[in-house]
Amino acid sequence: MWMNARTLVKLHPDDGGTIKLKRQDLLGTRVRPADDDFGFKLQVRKGKKKTWHEGPEARRFAGSILPRMNSMGGTKEIVQGAVHEIEALGHPERFLLDVAAGDRFQDKKGVPGYINKMPKATKLALEMALHEEQERRALEGELWLLEQAWREAEEIADISDNLFLPEGTEDFIQEHRESRAEGEGSAPEARPADADPARQPDAKRA
């Protein structure tokens, strides 16, 4: 009774507040497909109240709930089975979409998608796939921020380079750069042999 009365997970929705989940609440967690970039939504049950969460919030909540549902860990065989389930679909993202789809993992009333009804290897694989996807998305976000920082740095450098130049300098440079390129591209005119001072006879000798 004491274990069942404990708060095991605290969720913080984007719209504010806190959802405190106990053991019985965790057993009501469901995953279903969603038409967004993340591919699945999560149902959280608090007592008799059920709420759906999508997008980054769904992944964040699932990332908090699953470690509690897998708190006992797993044997070597279960871990190997979890890895095999992800590898069988080729990518953690595809595994997440596959787990959320279909009519598997039903309760007694035939309602699908209950994490609690998944085999231990599948529950562990779900946690592993979520963790891997979170790391990948975080890395992509960091790379995007780095790219933005470089772009901003280049813009600042360009501004500082031109800060003390008089107006019209860039146009002047570009115009003369093009003229020079055209001059280098044309062949030099042939000069008559007698026009070359080196070929002229010495006047005194003449």
mmCIF file of C-alpha atoms in Angstrom:
data_model
loop_
_atom_site.group_PDB
_atom_site.id
_atom_site.type_symbol
_atom_site.label_atom_id
_atom_site.label_comp_id
_atom_site.label_asym_id
_atom_site.label_seq_id
_atom_site.Cartn_x
_atom_site.Cartn_y
_atom_site.Cartn_z
ATOM 1 C CA MET A 1 0.000 0.000 0.000
ATOM 2 C CA TRP A 2 2.865 2.359 0.808
ATOM 3 C CA MET A 3 4.566 1.645 -2.538
ATOM 4 C CA ASN A 4 1.327 2.229 -4.454
ATOM 5 C CA ALA A 5 0.734 5.532 -2.658
ATOM 6 C CA ARG A 6 4.141 6.968 -3.571
ATOM 7 C CA THR A 7 4.569 9.512 -6.380
ATOM 8 C CA LEU A 8 6.918 7.890 -8.871
ATOM 9 C CA VAL A 9 6.913 10.438 -11.690
ATOM 10 C CA LYS A 10 6.301 14.182 -11.856
ATOM 11 C CA LEU A 11 5.393 15.599 -15.261
ATOM 12 C CA HIS A 12 5.417 19.295 -16.108
ATOM 13 C CA PRO A 13 3.090 20.097 -19.041
ATOM 14 C CA ASP A 14 3.898 23.003 -21.351
ATOM 15 C CA ASP A 15 0.759 24.836 -20.239
ATOM 16 C CA GLY A 16 1.876 24.796 -16.608
ATOM 17 C CA GLY A 17 1.149 22.754 -13.500
ATOM 18 C CA THR A 18 2.409 19.370 -12.385
ATOM 19 C CA ILE A 19 1.054 15.867 -12.947
ATOM 20 C CA LYS A 20 2.032 13.451 -10.172
ATOM 21 C CA LEU A 21 1.797 9.813 -11.184
ATOM 22 C CA LYS A 22 1.677 6.787 -8.908
ATOM 23 C CA ARG A 23 2.233 3.166 -9.813
ATOM 24 C CA GLN A 24 -1.370 2.546 -10.858
ATOM 25 C CA ASP A 25 -1.323 5.692 -12.983
ATOM 26 C CA LEU A 26 1.719 4.496 -14.898
ATOM 27 C CA LEU A 27 -0.099 1.323 -15.894
ATOM 28 C CA GLY A 28 -2.589 3.449 -17.853
ATOM 29 C CA THR A 29 0.024 4.988 -20.171
ATOM 30 C CA ARG A 30 -0.662 4.432 -23.868
ATOM 31 C CA VAL A 31 1.094 5.255 -27.154
ATOM 32 C CA ARG A 32 -0.718 5.803 -30.442
ATOM 33 C CA PRO A 33 0.251 7.172 -33.893
ATOM 34 C CA ALA A 34 0.127 10.932 -34.503
ATOM 35 C CA ASP A 35 0.236 13.000 -37.693
ATOM 36 C CA ASP A 36 3.242 15.112 -36.819
ATOM 37 C CA ASP A 37 7.026 15.041 -37.131
ATOM 38 C CA PHE A 38 7.332 12.909 -33.996
ATOM 39 C CA GLY A 39 4.970 10.170 -35.144
ATOM 40 C CA PHE A 40 3.246 9.249 -31.897
ATOM 41 C CA LYS A 41 1.176 10.661 -29.055
ATOM 42 C CA LEU A 42 1.042 9.617 -25.426
ATOM 43 C CA GLN A 43 -1.948 9.148 -23.167
ATOM 44 C CA VAL A 44 -1.333 9.841 -19.487
ATOM 45 C CA ARG A 45 -3.825 8.683 -16.862
ATOM 46 C CA LYS A 46 -4.096 10.381 -13.490
ATOM 47 C CA GLY A 47 -6.759 8.568 -11.507
ATOM 48 C CA LYS A 48 -9.798 8.600 -13.802
ATOM 49 C CA LYS A 49 -8.615 11.588 -15.812
ATOM 50 C CA LYS A 50 -6.925 10.864 -19.162
ATOM 51 C CA THR A 51 -5.023 13.405 -21.237
ATOM 52 C CA TRP A 52 -3.289 13.154 -24.608
ATOM 53 C CA HIS A 53 0.086 14.750 -25.266
ATOM 54 C CA GLU A 54 1.846 15.137 -28.608
ATOM 55 C CA GLY A 55 5.109 16.355 -30.090
ATOM 56 C CA PRO A 56 8.144 17.056 -27.899
ATOM 57 C CA GLU A 57 5.959 16.963 -24.791
ATOM 58 C CA ALA A 58 4.910 13.379 -25.530
ATOM 59 C CA ARG A 59 8.515 12.264 -25.938
ATOM 60 C CA ARG A 60 9.577 14.088 -22.803
ATOM 61 C CA PHE A 61 6.823 12.475 -20.743
ATOM 62 C CA ALA A 62 7.538 9.033 -22.191
ATOM 63 C CA GLY A 63 11.212 9.532 -21.358
ATOM 64 C CA SER A 64 10.232 10.108 -17.710
ATOM 65 C CA ILE A 65 7.668 7.314 -17.438
ATOM 66 C CA LEU A 66 9.493 4.428 -19.131
ATOM 67 C CA PRO A 67 12.514 4.271 -16.786
ATOM 68 C CA ARG A 68 10.056 3.804 -13.914
ATOM 69 C CA MET A 69 8.212 1.063 -15.764
ATOM 70 C CA ASN A 70 11.561 -0.582 -16.538
ATOM 71 C CA SER A 71 12.955 0.062 -13.064
ATOM 72 C CA MET A 72 13.830 -3.600 -12.554
ATOM 73 C CA GLY A 73 16.105 -3.506 -15.592
ATOM 74 C CA GLY A 74 16.422 -6.694 -17.585
ATOM 75 C CA THR A 75 18.426 -9.846 -18.023
ATOM 76 C CA LYS A 76 21.081 -10.188 -20.703
ATOM 77 C CA GLU A 77 18.525 -11.952 -22.913
ATOM 78 C CA ILE A 78 15.972 -9.138 -22.491
ATOM 79 C CA VAL A 79 18.568 -6.496 -23.356
ATOM 80 C CA GLN A 80 19.651 -8.454 -26.424
ATOM 81 C CA GLY A 81 16.007 -8.846 -27.431
ATOM 82 C CA ALA A 82 15.451 -5.088 -27.093
ATOM 83 C CA VAL A 83 18.456 -4.318 -29.277
ATOM 84 C CA HIS A 84 17.299 -6.874 -31.857
ATOM 85 C CA GLU A 85 13.814 -5.305 -32.058
ATOM 86 C CA ILE A 86 15.294 -1.898 -32.883
ATOM 87 C CA GLU A 87 17.845 -3.306 -35.334
ATOM 88 C CA ALA A 88 15.143 -5.328 -37.097
ATOM 89 C CA LEU A 89 13.515 -2.067 -38.198
ATOM 90 C CA GLY A 90 16.809 -0.408 -39.043
ATOM 91 C CA HIS A 91 16.397 2.807 -37.033
ATOM 92 C CA PRO A 92 15.080 3.910 -33.599
ATOM 93 C CA GLU A 93 12.642 6.325 -35.259
ATOM 94 C CA ARG A 94 11.067 3.569 -37.344
ATOM 95 C CA PHE A 95 10.842 1.386 -34.243
ATOM 96 C CA LEU A 96 8.949 4.132 -32.375
ATOM 97 C CA LEU A 97 6.489 4.510 -35.250
ATOM 98 C CA ASP A 98 5.999 0.743 -35.441
ATOM 99 C CA VAL A 99 5.323 0.385 -31.699
ATOM 100 C CA ALA A 100 2.712 3.146 -31.783
ATOM 101 C CA ALA A 101 0.895 1.725 -34.814
ATOM 102 C CA GLY A 102 -1.446 -1.268 -35.047
ATOM 103 C CA ASP A 103 -3.803 -2.891 -32.558
ATOM 104 C CA ARG A 104 -1.253 -4.603 -30.333
ATOM 105 C CA PHE A 105 -0.750 -4.389 -26.585
ATOM 106 C CA GLN A 106 -4.464 -4.421 -25.718
ATOM 107 C CA ASP A 107 -6.147 -4.382 -22.321
ATOM 108 C CA LYS A 108 -9.033 -6.660 -21.378
ATOM 109 C CA LYS A 109 -11.462 -4.442 -23.275
ATOM 110 C CA GLY A 110 -9.434 -4.634 -26.474
ATOM 111 C CA VAL A 111 -8.071 -1.081 -26.260
ATOM 112 C CA PRO A 112 -4.592 -1.057 -27.884
ATOM 113 C CA GLY A 113 -1.354 0.771 -27.160
ATOM 114 C CA TYR A 114 -0.791 0.066 -23.464
ATOM 115 C CA ILE A 115 2.912 0.168 -22.606
ATOM 116 C CA ASN A 116 2.212 -2.057 -19.624
ATOM 117 C CA LYS A 117 1.017 -4.803 -21.992
ATOM 118 C CA MET A 118 4.220 -4.814 -24.023
ATOM 119 C CA PRO A 119 6.778 -7.610 -23.544
ATOM 120 C CA LYS A 120 9.701 -6.619 -21.329
ATOM 121 C CA ALA A 121 12.088 -6.487 -24.293
ATOM 122 C CA THR A 122 9.740 -4.171 -26.201
ATOM 123 C CA LYS A 123 9.316 -1.828 -23.214
ATOM 124 C CA LEU A 124 13.084 -1.668 -22.790
ATOM 125 C CA ALA A 125 13.578 -1.131 -26.538
ATOM 126 C CA LEU A 126 11.056 1.723 -26.400
ATOM 127 C CA GLU A 127 13.043 3.429 -23.662
ATOM 128 C CA MET A 128 16.301 2.896 -25.552
ATOM 129 C CA ALA A 129 14.864 4.239 -28.819
ATOM 130 C CA LEU A 130 13.466 7.341 -27.115
ATOM 131 C CA HIS A 131 16.795 8.049 -25.465
ATOM 132 C CA GLU A 132 18.670 7.632 -28.749
ATOM 133 C CA GLU A 133 16.259 9.896 -30.628
ATOM 134 C CA GLN A 134 16.502 12.572 -27.948
ATOM 135 C CA GLU A 135 20.296 12.553 -28.259
ATOM 136 C CA ARG A 136 20.096 12.746 -32.052
ATOM 137 C CA ARG A 137 17.639 15.645 -32.004
ATOM 138 C CA ALA A 138 19.705 17.444 -29.383
ATOM 139 C CA LEU A 139 22.796 17.045 -31.557
ATOM 140 C CA GLU A 140 20.924 18.337 -34.605
ATOM 141 C CA GLY A 141 19.776 21.307 -32.563
ATOM 142 C CA GLU A 142 23.321 22.051 -31.449
ATOM 143 C CA LEU A 143 24.580 21.868 -35.034
ATOM 144 C CA TRP A 144 21.835 24.226 -36.153
ATOM 145 C CA LEU A 145 22.760 26.676 -33.397
ATOM 146 C CA LEU A 146 26.416 26.424 -34.392
ATOM 147 C CA GLU A 147 25.530 27.116 -38.017
ATOM 148 C CA GLN A 148 23.495 30.136 -36.971
ATOM 149 C CA ALA A 149 26.355 31.416 -34.827
ATOM 150 C CA TRP A 150 28.816 31.111 -37.719
ATOM 151 C CA ARG A 151 26.448 32.924 -40.065
ATOM 152 C CA GLU A 152 25.969 35.742 -37.595
ATOM 153 C CA ALA A 153 29.734 35.960 -37.015
ATOM 154 C CA GLU A 154 30.358 36.253 -40.764
ATOM 155 C CA GLU A 155 27.744 39.010 -41.061
ATOM 156 C CA ILE A 156 29.315 40.912 -38.171
ATOM 157 C CA ALA A 157 32.785 40.529 -39.703
ATOM 158 C CA ASP A 158 31.512 41.797 -43.051
ATOM 159 C CA ILE A 159 29.928 44.824 -41.390
ATOM 160 C CA SER A 160 33.090 45.610 -39.415
ATOM 161 C CA ASP A 161 35.263 45.281 -42.546
ATOM 162 C CA ASN A 162 33.181 47.909 -44.348
ATOM 163 C CA LEU A 163 32.506 50.109 -41.356
ATOM 164 C CA PHE A 164 35.236 52.708 -42.075
ATOM 165 C CA LEU A 165 35.218 52.555 -45.871
ATOM 166 C CA PRO A 166 33.805 55.581 -47.728
ATOM 167 C CA GLU A 167 30.512 55.175 -49.516
ATOM 168 C CA GLY A 168 30.854 53.687 -52.993
ATOM 169 C CA THR A 169 34.088 51.815 -52.247
ATOM 170 C CA GLU A 170 32.588 48.389 -52.912
ATOM 171 C CA ASP A 171 31.186 49.523 -56.292
ATOM 172 C CA PHE A 172 34.570 51.011 -57.235
ATOM 173 C CA ILE A 173 36.405 47.789 -56.362
ATOM 174 C CA GLN A 174 33.913 45.614 -58.199
ATOM 175 C CA GLU A 175 34.009 47.803 -61.327
ATOM 176 C CA HIS A 176 37.808 47.769 -61.542
ATOM 177 C CA ARG A 177 37.949 44.063 -60.723
ATOM 178 C CA GLU A 178 35.709 43.342 -63.717
ATOM 179 C CA SER A 179 37.745 45.668 -65.983
ATOM 180 C CA ARG A 180 40.949 43.943 -64.971
ATOM 181 C CA ALA A 181 39.433 40.518 -65.590
ATOM 182 C CA GLU A 182 38.371 41.590 -69.080
ATOM 183 C CA GLY A 183 41.848 42.967 -69.796
ATOM 184 C CA GLU A 184 43.542 39.772 -68.697
ATOM 185 C CA GLY A 185 41.194 37.736 -70.819
ATOM 186 C CA SER A 186 42.019 39.521 -74.090
ATOM 187 C CA ALA A 187 45.136 38.617 -76.121
ATOM 188 C CA PRO A 188 47.899 41.258 -76.270
ATOM 189 C CA GLU A 189 48.243 43.087 -79.605
ATOM 190 C CA ALA A 190 51.201 42.076 -81.791
ATOM 191 C CA ARG A 191 53.871 44.738 -82.054
ATOM 192 C CA PRO A 192 55.897 45.165 -85.247
ATOM 193 C CA ALA A 193 59.470 43.978 -85.043
ATOM 194 C CA ASP A 194 60.795 47.426 -85.970
ATOM 195 C CA ALA A 195 58.909 48.937 -83.081
ATOM 196 C CA ASP A 196 60.993 46.963 -80.618
ATOM 197 C CA PRO A 197 63.880 49.132 -79.356
ATOM 198 C CA ALA A 198 65.989 46.005 -78.959
ATOM 199 C CA ARG A 199 65.811 45.419 -82.734
ATOM 200 C CA GLN A 200 66.625 49.037 -83.751
ATOM 201 C CA PRO A 201 70.206 49.556 -85.174
ATOM 202 C CA ASP A 202 72.492 51.727 -83.109
ATOM 203 C CA ALA A 203 72.363 55.211 -84.656
ATOM 204 C CA LYS A 204 76.056 55.815 -84.109
ATOM 205 C CA ARG A 205 77.008 52.568 -85.851
ATOM 206 C CA ALA A 206 74.669 53.479 -88.719
#
